[in-house]
Short mmCIF file of C-alpha atoms and ligand atoms in Angstrom, two decimals:
data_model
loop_
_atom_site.label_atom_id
_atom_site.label_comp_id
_atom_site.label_asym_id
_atom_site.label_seq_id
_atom_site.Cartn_x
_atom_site.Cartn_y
_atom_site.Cartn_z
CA UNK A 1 44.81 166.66 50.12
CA UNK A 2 44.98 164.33 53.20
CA UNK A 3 42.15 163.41 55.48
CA UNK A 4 41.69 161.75 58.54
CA UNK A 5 38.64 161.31 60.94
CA UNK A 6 39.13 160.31 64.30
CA UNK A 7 35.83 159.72 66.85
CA UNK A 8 36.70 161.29 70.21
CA UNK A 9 34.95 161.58 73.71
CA UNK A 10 34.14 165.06 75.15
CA UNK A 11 37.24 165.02 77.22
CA UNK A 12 39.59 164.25 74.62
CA UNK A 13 37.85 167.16 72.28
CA UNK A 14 38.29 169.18 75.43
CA UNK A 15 41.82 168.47 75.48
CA UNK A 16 42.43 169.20 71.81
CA UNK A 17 40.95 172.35 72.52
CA UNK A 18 43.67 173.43 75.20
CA UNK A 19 46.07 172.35 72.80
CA UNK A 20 44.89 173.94 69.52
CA UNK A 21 44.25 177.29 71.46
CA UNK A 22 47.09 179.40 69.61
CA UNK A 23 45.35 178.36 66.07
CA UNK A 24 41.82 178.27 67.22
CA UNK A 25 39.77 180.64 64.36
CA UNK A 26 37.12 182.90 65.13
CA UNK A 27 34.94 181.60 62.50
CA UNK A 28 33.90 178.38 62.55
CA UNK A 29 31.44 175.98 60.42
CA UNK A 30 28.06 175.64 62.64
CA UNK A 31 27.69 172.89 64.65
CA UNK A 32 31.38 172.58 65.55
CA UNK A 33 33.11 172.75 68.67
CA UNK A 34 35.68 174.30 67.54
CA UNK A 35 38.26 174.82 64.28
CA UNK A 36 41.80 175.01 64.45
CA UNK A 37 44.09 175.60 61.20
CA UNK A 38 47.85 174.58 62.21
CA UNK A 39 50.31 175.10 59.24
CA UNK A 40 49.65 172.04 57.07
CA UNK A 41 46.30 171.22 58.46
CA UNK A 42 42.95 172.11 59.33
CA UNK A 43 41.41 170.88 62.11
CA UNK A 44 37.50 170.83 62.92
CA UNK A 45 35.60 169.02 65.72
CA UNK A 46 32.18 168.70 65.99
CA UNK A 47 29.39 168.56 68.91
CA UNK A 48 28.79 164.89 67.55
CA UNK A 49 32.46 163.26 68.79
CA UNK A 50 34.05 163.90 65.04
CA UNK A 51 37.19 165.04 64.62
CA UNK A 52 38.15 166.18 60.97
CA UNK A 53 41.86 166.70 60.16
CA UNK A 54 42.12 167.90 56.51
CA UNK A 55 45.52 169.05 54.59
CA UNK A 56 49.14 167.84 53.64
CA UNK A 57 49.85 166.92 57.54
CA UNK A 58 46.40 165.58 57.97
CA UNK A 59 47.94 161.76 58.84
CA UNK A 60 50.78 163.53 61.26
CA UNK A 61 48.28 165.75 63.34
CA UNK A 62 45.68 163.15 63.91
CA UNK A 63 48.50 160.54 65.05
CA UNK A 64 48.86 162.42 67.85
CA UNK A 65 45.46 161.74 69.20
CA UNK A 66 45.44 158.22 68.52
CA UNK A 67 45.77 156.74 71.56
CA UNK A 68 43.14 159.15 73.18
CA UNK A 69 40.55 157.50 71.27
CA UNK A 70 38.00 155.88 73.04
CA UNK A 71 37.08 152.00 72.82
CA UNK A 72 34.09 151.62 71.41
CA UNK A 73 32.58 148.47 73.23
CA UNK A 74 34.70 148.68 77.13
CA UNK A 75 34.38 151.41 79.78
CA UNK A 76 37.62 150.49 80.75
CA UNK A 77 40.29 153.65 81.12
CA UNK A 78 43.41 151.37 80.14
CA UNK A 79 44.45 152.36 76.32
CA UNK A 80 43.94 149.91 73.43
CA UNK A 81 46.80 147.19 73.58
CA UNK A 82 48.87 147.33 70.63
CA UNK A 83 52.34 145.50 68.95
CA UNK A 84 53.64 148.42 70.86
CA UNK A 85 52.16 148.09 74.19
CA UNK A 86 54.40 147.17 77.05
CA UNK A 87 53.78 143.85 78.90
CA UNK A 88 51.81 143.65 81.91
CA UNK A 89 54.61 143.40 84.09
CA UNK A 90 56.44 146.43 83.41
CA UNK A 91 56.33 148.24 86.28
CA UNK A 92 58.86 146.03 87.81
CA UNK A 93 61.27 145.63 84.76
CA UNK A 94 64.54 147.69 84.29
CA UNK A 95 63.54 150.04 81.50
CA UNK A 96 65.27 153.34 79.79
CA UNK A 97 61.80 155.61 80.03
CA UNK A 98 61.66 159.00 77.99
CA UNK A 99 59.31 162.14 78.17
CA UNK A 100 58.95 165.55 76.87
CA UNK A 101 58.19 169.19 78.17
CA UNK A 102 57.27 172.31 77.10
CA UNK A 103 55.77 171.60 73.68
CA UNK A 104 52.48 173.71 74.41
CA UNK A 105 53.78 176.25 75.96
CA UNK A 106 54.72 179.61 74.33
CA UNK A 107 57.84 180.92 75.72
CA UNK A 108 60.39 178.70 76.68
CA UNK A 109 62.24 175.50 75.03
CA UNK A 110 61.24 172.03 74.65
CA UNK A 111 63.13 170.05 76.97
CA UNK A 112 63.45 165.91 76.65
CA UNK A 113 65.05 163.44 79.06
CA UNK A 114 65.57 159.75 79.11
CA UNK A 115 65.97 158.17 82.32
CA UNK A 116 67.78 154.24 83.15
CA UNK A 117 66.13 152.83 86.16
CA UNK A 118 66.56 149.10 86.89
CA UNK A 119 64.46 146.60 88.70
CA UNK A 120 66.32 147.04 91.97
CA UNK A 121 66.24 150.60 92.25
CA UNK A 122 62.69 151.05 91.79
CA UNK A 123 62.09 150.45 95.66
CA UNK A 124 64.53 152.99 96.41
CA UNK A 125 63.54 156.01 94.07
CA UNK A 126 59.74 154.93 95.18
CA UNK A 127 60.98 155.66 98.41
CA UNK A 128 62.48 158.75 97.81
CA UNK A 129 59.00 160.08 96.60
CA UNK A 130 59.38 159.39 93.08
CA UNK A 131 56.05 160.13 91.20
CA UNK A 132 54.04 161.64 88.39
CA UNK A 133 55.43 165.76 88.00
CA UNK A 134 51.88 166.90 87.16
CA UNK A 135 51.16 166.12 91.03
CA UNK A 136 54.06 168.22 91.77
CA UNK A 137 55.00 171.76 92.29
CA UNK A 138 58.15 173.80 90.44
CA UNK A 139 59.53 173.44 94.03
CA UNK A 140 58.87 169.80 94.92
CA UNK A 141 60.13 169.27 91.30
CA UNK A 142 63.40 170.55 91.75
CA UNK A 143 64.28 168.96 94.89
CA UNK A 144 63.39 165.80 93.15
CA UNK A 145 64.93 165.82 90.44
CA UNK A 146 68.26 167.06 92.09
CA UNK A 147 67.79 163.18 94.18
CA UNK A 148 66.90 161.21 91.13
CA UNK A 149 69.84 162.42 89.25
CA UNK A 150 73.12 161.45 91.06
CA UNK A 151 71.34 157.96 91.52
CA UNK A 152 70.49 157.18 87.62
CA UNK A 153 71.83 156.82 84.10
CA UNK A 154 70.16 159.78 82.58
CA UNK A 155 70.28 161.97 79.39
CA UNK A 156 68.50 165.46 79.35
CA UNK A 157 68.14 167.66 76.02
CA UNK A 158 67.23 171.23 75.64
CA UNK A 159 66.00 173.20 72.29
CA UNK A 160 66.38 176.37 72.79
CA UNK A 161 63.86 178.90 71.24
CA UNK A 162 66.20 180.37 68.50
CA UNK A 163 67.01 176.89 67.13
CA UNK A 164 63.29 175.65 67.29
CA UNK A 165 62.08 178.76 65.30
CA UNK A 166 64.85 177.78 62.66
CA UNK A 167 64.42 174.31 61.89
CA UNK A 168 60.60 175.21 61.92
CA UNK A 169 61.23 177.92 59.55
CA UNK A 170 63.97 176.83 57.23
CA UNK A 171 63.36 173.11 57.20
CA UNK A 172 59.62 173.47 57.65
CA UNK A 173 60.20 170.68 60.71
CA UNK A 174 56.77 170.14 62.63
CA UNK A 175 57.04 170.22 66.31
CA UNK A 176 56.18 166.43 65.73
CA UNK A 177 59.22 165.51 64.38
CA UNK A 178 61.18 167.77 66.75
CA UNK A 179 59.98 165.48 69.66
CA UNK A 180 60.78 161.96 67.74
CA UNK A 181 64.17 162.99 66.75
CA UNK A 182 64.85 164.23 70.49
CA UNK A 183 63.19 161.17 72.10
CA UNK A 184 65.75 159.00 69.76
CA UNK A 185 68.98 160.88 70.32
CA UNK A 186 68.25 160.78 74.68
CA UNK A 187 67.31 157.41 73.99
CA UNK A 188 70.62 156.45 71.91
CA UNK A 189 72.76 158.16 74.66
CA UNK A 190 71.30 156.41 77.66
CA UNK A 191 71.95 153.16 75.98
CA UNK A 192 75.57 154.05 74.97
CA UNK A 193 76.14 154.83 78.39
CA UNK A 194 74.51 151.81 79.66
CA UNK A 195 77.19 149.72 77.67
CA UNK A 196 76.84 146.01 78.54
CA UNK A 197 74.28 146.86 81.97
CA UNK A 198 70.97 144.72 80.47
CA UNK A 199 67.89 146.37 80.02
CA UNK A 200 64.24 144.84 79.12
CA UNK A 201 63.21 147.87 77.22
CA UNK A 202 62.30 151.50 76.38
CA UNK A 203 59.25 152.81 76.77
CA UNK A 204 58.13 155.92 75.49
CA UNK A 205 55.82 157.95 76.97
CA UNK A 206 53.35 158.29 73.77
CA UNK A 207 52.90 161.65 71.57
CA UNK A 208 52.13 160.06 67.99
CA UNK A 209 51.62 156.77 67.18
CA UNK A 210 54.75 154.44 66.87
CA UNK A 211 54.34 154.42 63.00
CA UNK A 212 53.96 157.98 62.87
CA UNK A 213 56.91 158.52 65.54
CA UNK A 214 59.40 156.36 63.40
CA UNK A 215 58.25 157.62 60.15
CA UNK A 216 58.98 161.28 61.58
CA UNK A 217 62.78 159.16 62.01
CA UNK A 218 62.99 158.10 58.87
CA UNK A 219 66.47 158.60 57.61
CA UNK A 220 68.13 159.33 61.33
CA UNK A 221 71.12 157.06 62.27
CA UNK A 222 70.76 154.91 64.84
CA UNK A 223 67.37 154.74 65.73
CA UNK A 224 66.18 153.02 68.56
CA UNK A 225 63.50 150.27 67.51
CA UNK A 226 64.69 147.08 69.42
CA UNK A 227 62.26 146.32 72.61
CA UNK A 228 60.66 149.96 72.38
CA UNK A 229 57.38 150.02 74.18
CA UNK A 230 54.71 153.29 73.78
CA UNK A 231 51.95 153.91 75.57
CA UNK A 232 50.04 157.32 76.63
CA UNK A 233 50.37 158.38 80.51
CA UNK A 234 53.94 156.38 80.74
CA UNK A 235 54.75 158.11 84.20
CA UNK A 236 52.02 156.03 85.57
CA UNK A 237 53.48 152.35 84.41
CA UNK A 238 57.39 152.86 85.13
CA UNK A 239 59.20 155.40 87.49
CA UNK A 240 61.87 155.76 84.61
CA UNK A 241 59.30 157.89 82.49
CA UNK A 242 57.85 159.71 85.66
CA UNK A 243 61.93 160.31 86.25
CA UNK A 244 62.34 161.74 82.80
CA UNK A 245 59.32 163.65 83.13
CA UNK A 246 60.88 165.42 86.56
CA UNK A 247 64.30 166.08 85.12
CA UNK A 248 62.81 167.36 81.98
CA UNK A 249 60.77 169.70 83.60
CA UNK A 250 63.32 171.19 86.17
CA UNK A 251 65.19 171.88 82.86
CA UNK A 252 62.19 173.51 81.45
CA UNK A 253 61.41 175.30 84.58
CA UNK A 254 65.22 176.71 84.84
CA UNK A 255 65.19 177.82 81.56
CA UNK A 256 61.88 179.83 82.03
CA UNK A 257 63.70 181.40 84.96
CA UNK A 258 66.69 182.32 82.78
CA UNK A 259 64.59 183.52 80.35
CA UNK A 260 62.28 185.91 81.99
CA UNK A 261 65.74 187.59 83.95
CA UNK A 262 67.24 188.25 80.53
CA UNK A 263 63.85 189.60 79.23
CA UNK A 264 63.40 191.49 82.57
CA UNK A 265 59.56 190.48 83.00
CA UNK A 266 58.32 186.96 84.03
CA UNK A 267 57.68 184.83 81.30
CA UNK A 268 54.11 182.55 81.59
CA UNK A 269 53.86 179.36 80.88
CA UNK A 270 51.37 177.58 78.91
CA UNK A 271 50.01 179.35 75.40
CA UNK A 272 46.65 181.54 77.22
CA UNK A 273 45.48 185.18 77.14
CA UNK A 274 48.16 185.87 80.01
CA UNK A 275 50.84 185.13 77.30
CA UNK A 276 49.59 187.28 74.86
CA UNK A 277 50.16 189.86 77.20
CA UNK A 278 53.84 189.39 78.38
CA UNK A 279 54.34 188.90 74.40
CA UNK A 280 52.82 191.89 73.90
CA UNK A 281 54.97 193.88 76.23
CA UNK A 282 57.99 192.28 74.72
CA UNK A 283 57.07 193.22 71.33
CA UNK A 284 56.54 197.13 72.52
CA UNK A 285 59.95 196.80 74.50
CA UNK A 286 61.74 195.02 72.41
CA UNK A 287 60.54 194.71 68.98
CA UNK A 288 59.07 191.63 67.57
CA UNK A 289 62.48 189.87 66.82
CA UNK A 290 62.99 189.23 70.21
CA UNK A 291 60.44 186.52 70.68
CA UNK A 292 62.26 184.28 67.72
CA UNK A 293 64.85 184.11 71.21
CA UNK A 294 62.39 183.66 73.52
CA UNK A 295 59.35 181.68 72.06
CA UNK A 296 57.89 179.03 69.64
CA UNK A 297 56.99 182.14 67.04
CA UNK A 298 55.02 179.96 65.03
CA UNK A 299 52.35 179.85 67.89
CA UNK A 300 49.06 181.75 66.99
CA UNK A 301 50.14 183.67 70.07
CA UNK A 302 52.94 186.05 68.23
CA UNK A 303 49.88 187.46 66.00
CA UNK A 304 47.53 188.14 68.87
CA UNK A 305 50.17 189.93 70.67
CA UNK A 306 51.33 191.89 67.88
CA UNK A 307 47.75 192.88 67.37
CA UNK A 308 47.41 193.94 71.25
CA UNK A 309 50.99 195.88 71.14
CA UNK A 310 49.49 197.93 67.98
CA UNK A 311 46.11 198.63 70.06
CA UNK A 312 47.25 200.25 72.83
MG1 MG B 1 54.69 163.21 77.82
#
């Protein structure tokens, strides 16, 4: 069995937290702050900063929080560099960026985009208002990404739910590998397209780390290796990520709306006690089948709700 320790700060653990929330257990060894079992690994932090990842996946789920970690001697916020990092001068380089959405949230699909922007454009789209979508609302997001597209080389991908719960269930894929193979197939696109237009490089906007993200590859055609960059909080360093980021989630945000029409009830977003309850409803309206169309049914979520649709 697998085992991995990683040393995280209280934010980070904090974080985890959020993120584990549809496999945190009730029971949990004393002194921890909390215990999460994900299928192929458990996962248990404690008060002191110690993160314990234990099972088959234990390597795969900790990679994920690798570049979280903090530095043990600096203060400094900027993340480790690496044989991966991007050089100093990125911002102003003319770089294919790529981003995810929707990977902790419940209902709705994962949605990936990878976004051209070349060093003379970046005045322009910074113009335009071009920044980091977590400072943005659904609206602001929209509007955005409906300027940013006509202007860029761009490639956006959508799983939908059904297809998601199936390569989870019959190929036993971890959302991990999901991403990577998304990432790389945007990626591959946007650089077809670009045809003989030079480009410095690709950065993408860090889930696992780069070993873990190519080994998740392994076997793929045509992956994309050659002047790839990765670093954590990419939307800050290069408007292409922060691009990707807005067209991925106007996708994302789209799809919710489609979704919640066809279920006849607004779908939440995010993976809290407000989902439960909308799944809940589903599964007494519906039956549970429907949320294989609708959600990541792997989620610790699907349980709780079918628990609170047999209570009342
Ligand atoms: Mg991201």
């Amino acid at each position: 069995m697998g085992q991995t320790v990683l040393k995280c700060s209280r934010t980070t653990i904090e974080k985890m937290k959020n993120f584990y929330r549809p496999y945190l257990q009730v029971k949990k060894p004393g002194a921890s702050a909390f215990f999460a079992k994900v299928p192929g690994c458990a996962v248990t932090a404690y008060q002191s900063g110690k993160v314990l990842f234990q099972g088959k996946s234990a390597e795969e789920e900790a990679g994920q929080w690798q570049g979280n970690q903090p530095k043990t001697k600096s203060t400094k916020k900027t993340p480790q560099k690496t044989a991966w990092s991007p050089p100093e001068n990125v911002g102003s380089l003319s770089v294919i960026g790529s981003d995810e959405v929707g990977t902790g949230d419940y209902f709705g699909p994962i949605t990936v985009a990878a976004v051209f922007i070349s060093s003379e454009q970046i005045e322009e789209l910074q113009k335009v208002g071009l920044k980091d979508s977590k400072l943005l609302n659904d609206r602001q997001i929209y509007d955005l990404a409906e300027t940013i597209k006509p202007k860029v080389t761009y490639k956006l991908l959508t799983l939908p739910n059904p297809k998601y719960n199936e390569l989870r269930d019959k190929e036993g894929m971890t959302q991990g590998k999901m991403k990577a193979m998304l990432h790389n197939q945007a990626l591959r696109n946007v650089i077809r397209r670009l045809d003989e237009t030079p480009y410095d490089g690709i950065l993408i906007d860090q889930f696992a780390a780069p070993e873990l993200y190519y080994k998740y590859l392994k076997g793929q055609p045509e992956i994309v290796k050659e002047r790839a960059w990765f670093q954590t909080k990419a939307e800050g360093i290069h408007l292409s990520v922060a691009a990707a980021s807005i067209i991925a989630r106007q996708a994302f945000v789209d799809e919710m709306d489609r979704l919640s029409e066809e279920a006849g009830c607004e779908l939440p977003k995010g993976a809290g006690a407000h989902v439960d309850e909308a799944a809940a409803r589903l599964i007494r309206e519906k039956g549970v089948g429907y949320l294989r169309q609708v959600a990541k049914f792997h989620f610790a979520n699907t349980e709780r709700a079918t628990q609170l649709a047999e209570r009342d």
